[in-house]
The first five atom37 places (N, CA, C, CB, O) and aatype in JSON, in Angstrom:
{
  "aatype": [12, 6, 15, 7, 14, 0, 9, 13, 0, 7, 16, 0, 13, 16, 10, 13, 7, 0, 7, 10, 10, 19, 17, 16, 0, 0, 1, 19, 1, 8, 1, 0, 14, 19, 0, 8, 7, 19, 3, 14, 16, 0, 0, 0, 19, 13, 0, 16, 0, 13, 7, 0, 19, 10, 10, 0, 10, 7, 19, 17, 4, 13, 7, 1, 19],
  "atom_mask": [
    [1, 1, 1, 1, 1],
    [1, 1, 1, 1, 1],
    [1, 1, 1, 1, 1],
    [1, 1, 1, 0, 1],
    [1, 1, 1, 1, 1],
    [1, 1, 1, 1, 1],
    [1, 1, 1, 1, 1],
    [1, 1, 1, 1, 1],
    [1, 1, 1, 1, 1],
    [1, 1, 1, 0, 1],
    [1, 1, 1, 1, 1],
    [1, 1, 1, 1, 1],
    [1, 1, 1, 1, 1],
    [1, 1, 1, 1, 1],
    [1, 1, 1, 1, 1],
    [1, 1, 1, 1, 1],
    [1, 1, 1, 0, 1],
    [1, 1, 1, 1, 1],
    [1, 1, 1, 0, 1],
    [1, 1, 1, 1, 1],
    [1, 1, 1, 1, 1],
    [1, 1, 1, 1, 1],
    [1, 1, 1, 1, 1],
    [1, 1, 1, 1, 1],
    [1, 1, 1, 1, 1],
    [1, 1, 1, 1, 1],
    [1, 1, 1, 1, 1],
    [1, 1, 1, 1, 1],
    [1, 1, 1, 1, 1],
    [1, 1, 1, 1, 1],
    [1, 1, 1, 1, 1],
    [1, 1, 1, 1, 1],
    [1, 1, 1, 1, 1],
    [1, 1, 1, 1, 1],
    [1, 1, 1, 1, 1],
    [1, 1, 1, 1, 1],
    [1, 1, 1, 0, 1],
    [1, 1, 1, 1, 1],
    [1, 1, 1, 1, 1],
    [1, 1, 1, 1, 1],
    [1, 1, 1, 1, 1],
    [1, 1, 1, 1, 1],
    [1, 1, 1, 1, 1],
    [1, 1, 1, 1, 1],
    [1, 1, 1, 1, 1],
    [1, 1, 1, 1, 1],
    [1, 1, 1, 1, 1],
    [1, 1, 1, 1, 1],
    [1, 1, 1, 1, 1],
    [1, 1, 1, 1, 1],
    [1, 1, 1, 0, 1],
    [1, 1, 1, 1, 1],
    [1, 1, 1, 1, 1],
    [1, 1, 1, 1, 1],
    [1, 1, 1, 1, 1],
    [1, 1, 1, 1, 1],
    [1, 1, 1, 1, 1],
    [1, 1, 1, 0, 1],
    [1, 1, 1, 1, 1],
    [1, 1, 1, 1, 1],
    [1, 1, 1, 1, 1],
    [1, 1, 1, 1, 1],
    [1, 1, 1, 0, 1],
    [1, 1, 1, 1, 1],
    [1, 1, 1, 1, 1]
  ],
  "atom_positions": [
    [[44.82, 89.93, 10.13], [45.98, 89.23, 9.63], [47.29, 89.87, 10.07], [45.92, 89.16, 8.14], [48.34, 89.21, 10.07]],
    [[47.25, 91.13, 10.43], [48.48, 91.8, 10.83], [48.89, 91.46, 12.26], [48.32, 93.29, 10.69], [49.99, 91.81, 12.68]],
    [[48.03, 90.79, 13.01], [48.38, 90.46, 14.38], [49.35, 89.28, 14.46], [47.13, 90.16, 15.19], [50.03, 89.12, 15.48]],
    [[49.42, 88.45, 13.44], [50.33, 87.3, 13.44], [51.78, 87.69, 13.61], [0.0, 0.0, 0.0], [52.45, 87.17, 14.51]],
    [[52.3, 88.61, 12.78], [53.7, 89.02, 12.96], [53.95, 89.72, 14.3], [54.11, 89.93, 11.82], [55.02, 89.57, 14.87]],
    [[52.97, 90.47, 14.79], [53.15, 91.15, 16.08], [53.22, 90.13, 17.21], [51.99, 92.14, 16.34], [54.0, 90.29, 18.15]],
    [[52.42, 89.08, 17.12], [52.47, 88.03, 18.15], [53.81, 87.29, 18.09], [51.3, 87.03, 17.97], [54.41, 87.01, 19.13]],
    [[54.27, 86.98, 16.89], [55.56, 86.3, 16.74], [56.7, 87.16, 17.28], [55.82, 85.94, 15.28], [57.54, 86.69, 18.04]],
    [[56.73, 88.44, 16.87], [57.79, 89.33, 17.32], [57.72, 89.55, 18.83], [57.71, 90.68, 16.58], [58.75, 89.56, 19.5]],
    [[56.51, 89.73, 19.36], [56.37, 89.91, 20.81], [56.85, 88.7, 21.58], [0.0, 0.0, 0.0], [57.5, 88.84, 22.62]],
    [[56.54, 87.51, 21.08], [56.99, 86.29, 21.74], [58.5, 86.17, 21.69], [56.34, 85.06, 21.09], [59.14, 85.84, 22.69]],
    [[59.09, 86.43, 20.52], [60.54, 86.33, 20.38], [61.27, 87.33, 21.28], [60.95, 86.56, 18.93], [62.2, 86.96, 21.99]],
    [[60.84, 88.58, 21.25], [61.49, 89.6, 22.08], [61.32, 89.31, 23.57], [60.92, 90.99, 21.75], [62.26, 89.44, 24.34]],
    [[60.12, 88.9, 23.97], [59.86, 88.65, 25.38], [60.66, 87.45, 25.89], [58.36, 88.41, 25.61], [61.26, 87.52, 26.96]],
    [[60.68, 86.37, 25.12], [61.45, 85.19, 25.56], [62.94, 85.48, 25.6], [61.18, 84.02, 24.63], [63.61, 85.08, 26.55]],
    [[63.46, 86.16, 24.59], [64.89, 86.45, 24.59], [65.26, 87.42, 25.7], [65.31, 87.0, 23.24], [66.28, 87.24, 26.37]],
    [[64.45, 88.46, 25.9], [64.73, 89.42, 26.96], [64.67, 88.8, 28.34], [0.0, 0.0, 0.0], [65.54, 89.04, 29.18]],
    [[63.64, 87.99, 28.59], [63.52, 87.32, 29.88], [64.66, 86.33, 30.09], [62.17, 86.61, 30.0], [65.21, 86.22, 31.18]],
    [[64.99, 85.59, 29.03], [66.1, 84.64, 29.13], [67.42, 85.33, 29.42], [0.0, 0.0, 0.0], [68.22, 84.85, 30.22]],
    [[67.65, 86.46, 28.78], [68.89, 87.22, 29.02], [68.95, 87.74, 30.44], [69.0, 88.38, 28.04], [70.01, 87.71, 31.06]],
    [[67.82, 88.21, 30.97], [67.8, 88.69, 32.35], [68.04, 87.56, 33.34], [66.47, 89.37, 32.65], [68.78, 87.73, 34.31]],
    [[67.43, 86.41, 33.11], [67.62, 85.26, 34.02], [69.06, 84.77, 33.96], [66.65, 84.11, 33.66], [69.67, 84.49, 34.99]],
    [[69.6, 84.68, 32.74], [70.98, 84.2, 32.57], [71.96, 85.16, 33.23], [71.31, 84.04, 31.08], [72.89, 84.73, 33.91]],
    [[71.76, 86.46, 33.05], [72.65, 87.46, 33.65], [72.57, 87.4, 35.17], [72.28, 88.87, 33.16], [73.59, 87.48, 35.85]],
    [[71.36, 87.26, 35.7], [71.21, 87.17, 37.16], [71.9, 85.92, 37.71], [69.72, 87.16, 37.55], [72.52, 85.97, 38.77]],
    [[71.8, 84.81, 37.0], [72.46, 83.58, 37.46], [73.97, 83.72, 37.42], [72.03, 82.39, 36.6], [74.65, 83.27, 38.34]],
    [[74.51, 84.35, 36.37], [75.96, 84.55, 36.28], [76.47, 85.48, 37.38], [76.33, 85.1, 34.91], [77.52, 85.24, 37.97]],
    [[75.71, 86.54, 37.64], [76.13, 87.5, 38.67], [76.04, 86.87, 40.05], [75.26, 88.78, 38.61], [76.91, 87.08, 40.89]],
    [[74.98, 86.09, 40.29], [74.8, 85.45, 41.59], [75.94, 84.48, 41.89], [73.47, 84.71, 41.64], [76.37, 84.38, 43.04]],
    [[76.44, 83.77, 40.88], [77.54, 82.81, 41.08], [78.91, 83.46, 40.92], [77.4, 81.66, 40.1], [79.94, 82.78, 40.94]],
    [[78.91, 84.76, 40.75], [80.14, 85.53, 40.56], [80.95, 85.0, 39.38], [80.99, 85.49, 41.83], [82.18, 85.0, 39.41]],
    [[80.25, 84.56, 38.35], [80.89, 84.12, 37.1], [80.88, 85.29, 36.12], [80.15, 82.87, 36.5], [80.02, 86.17, 36.21]],
    [[81.82, 85.31, 35.19], [81.83, 86.42, 34.24], [80.61, 86.38, 33.31], [83.11, 86.39, 33.41], [80.22, 85.32, 32.82]],
    [[80.04, 87.53, 33.08], [78.92, 87.64, 32.14], [79.45, 87.62, 30.72], [78.09, 88.93, 32.4], [78.84, 87.0, 29.85]],
    [[80.57, 88.28, 30.48], [81.24, 88.27, 29.18], [82.74, 88.19, 29.43], [80.87, 89.54, 28.33], [83.25, 88.91, 30.29]],
    [[83.42, 87.35, 28.72], [84.86, 87.18, 28.92], [85.63, 88.35, 28.34], [85.34, 85.87, 28.29], [85.36, 88.8, 27.23]],
    [[86.6, 88.83, 29.1], [87.45, 89.91, 28.65], [86.86, 91.3, 28.81], [0.0, 0.0, 0.0], [87.39, 92.27, 28.27]],
    [[85.76, 91.4, 29.56], [85.09, 92.69, 29.76], [84.97, 92.92, 31.26], [83.68, 92.73, 29.06], [84.88, 91.97, 32.03]],
    [[84.97, 94.18, 31.66], [84.76, 94.52, 33.06], [83.45, 93.89, 33.54], [84.74, 96.06, 33.27], [82.42, 94.09, 32.91]],
    [[83.48, 93.14, 34.66], [82.27, 92.44, 35.11], [81.08, 93.35, 35.38], [82.57, 91.67, 36.35], [79.94, 92.99, 35.06]],
    [[81.33, 94.51, 35.95], [80.23, 95.43, 36.23], [79.62, 95.98, 34.94], [80.71, 96.58, 37.11], [78.39, 96.03, 34.8]],
    [[80.46, 96.37, 34.02], [79.97, 96.91, 32.75], [79.19, 95.85, 31.97], [81.13, 97.44, 31.91], [78.16, 96.15, 31.38]],
    [[79.69, 94.62, 31.97], [79.01, 93.55, 31.24], [77.64, 93.25, 31.86], [79.87, 92.29, 31.22], [76.67, 93.03, 31.14]],
    [[77.57, 93.22, 33.18], [76.29, 92.96, 33.84], [75.29, 94.08, 33.59], [76.5, 92.77, 35.35], [74.12, 93.81, 33.34]],
    [[75.74, 95.31, 33.65], [74.85, 96.45, 33.4], [74.38, 96.44, 31.95], [75.56, 97.78, 33.72], [73.2, 96.65, 31.69]],
    [[75.28, 96.21, 31.02], [74.94, 96.19, 29.59], [73.95, 95.07, 29.28], [76.22, 96.02, 28.75], [72.96, 95.3, 28.57]],
    [[74.2, 93.87, 29.79], [73.29, 92.74, 29.54], [71.93, 92.96, 30.19], [73.92, 91.43, 30.06], [70.9, 92.63, 29.61]],
    [[71.92, 93.53, 31.4], [70.65, 93.8, 32.07], [69.85, 94.87, 31.32], [70.9, 94.25, 33.51], [68.64, 94.75, 31.18]],
    [[70.54, 95.88, 30.84], [69.85, 96.94, 30.08], [69.25, 96.38, 28.79], [70.82, 98.09, 29.76], [68.1, 96.69, 28.47]],
    [[70.0, 95.58, 28.07], [69.47, 95.01, 26.84], [68.33, 94.04, 27.11], [70.57, 94.31, 26.08], [67.37, 93.99, 26.35]],
    [[68.43, 93.26, 28.19], [67.34, 92.36, 28.55], [66.07, 93.12, 28.87], [0.0, 0.0, 0.0], [64.98, 92.72, 28.45]],
    [[66.2, 94.21, 29.6], [65.02, 95.02, 29.94], [64.42, 95.69, 28.71], [65.39, 96.07, 30.98], [63.2, 95.77, 28.58]],
    [[65.27, 96.17, 27.81], [64.78, 96.8, 26.58], [64.05, 95.78, 25.71], [65.94, 97.44, 25.78], [62.98, 96.07, 25.18]],
    [[64.61, 94.59, 25.57], [63.96, 93.56, 24.76], [62.64, 93.11, 25.39], [64.89, 92.37, 24.59], [61.66, 92.86, 24.69]],
    [[62.61, 93.0, 26.7], [61.37, 92.63, 27.39], [60.31, 93.71, 27.19], [61.63, 92.41, 28.89], [59.15, 93.4, 26.94]],
    [[60.69, 94.96, 27.3], [59.74, 96.06, 27.07], [59.27, 96.1, 25.62], [60.38, 97.41, 27.45], [58.1, 96.39, 25.35]],
    [[60.17, 95.82, 24.7], [59.79, 95.8, 23.29], [58.8, 94.67, 23.01], [61.04, 95.63, 22.41], [57.87, 94.84, 22.22]],
    [[58.99, 93.52, 23.66], [58.04, 92.43, 23.51], [56.67, 92.78, 24.06], [0.0, 0.0, 0.0], [55.65, 92.45, 23.45]],
    [[56.64, 93.44, 25.2], [55.36, 93.87, 25.78], [54.7, 94.9, 24.88], [55.56, 94.45, 27.2], [53.48, 94.88, 24.72]],
    [[55.48, 95.78, 24.29], [54.92, 96.78, 23.36], [54.32, 96.09, 22.14], [56.01, 97.79, 22.93], [53.26, 96.49, 21.67]],
    [[55.0, 95.06, 21.62], [54.46, 94.33, 20.47], [53.14, 93.67, 20.82], [55.46, 93.27, 19.98], [52.21, 93.69, 20.02]],
    [[53.04, 93.1, 22.01], [51.78, 92.49, 22.42], [50.69, 93.54, 22.59], [51.96, 91.71, 23.73], [49.51, 93.25, 22.37]],
    [[51.07, 94.74, 22.96], [50.1, 95.83, 23.1], [49.56, 96.3, 21.76], [0.0, 0.0, 0.0], [48.47, 96.88, 21.7]],
    [[50.29, 96.06, 20.68], [49.88, 96.46, 19.34], [48.89, 95.47, 18.73], [51.09, 96.6, 18.44], [48.29, 95.76, 17.69]],
    [[48.72, 94.32, 19.36], [47.81, 93.29, 18.8], [46.44, 93.74, 19.02], [48.01, 91.91, 19.44], [45.5, 93.05, 18.65]]
  ]
}
């Protein structure tokens, strides 16, 4: 019964992390701002780092199942 929450959390983290990475890559590729009012390089690095952390956290949750 404890695998249900781990599957839900893993799915949520993985989808959000992957979506953030894809969105950031699309914004950078089109040379559009990732975040308004922030240095473009810092915003891209920050968003990419958080996307990778969330993706890794989702994979870790799936590993706990």
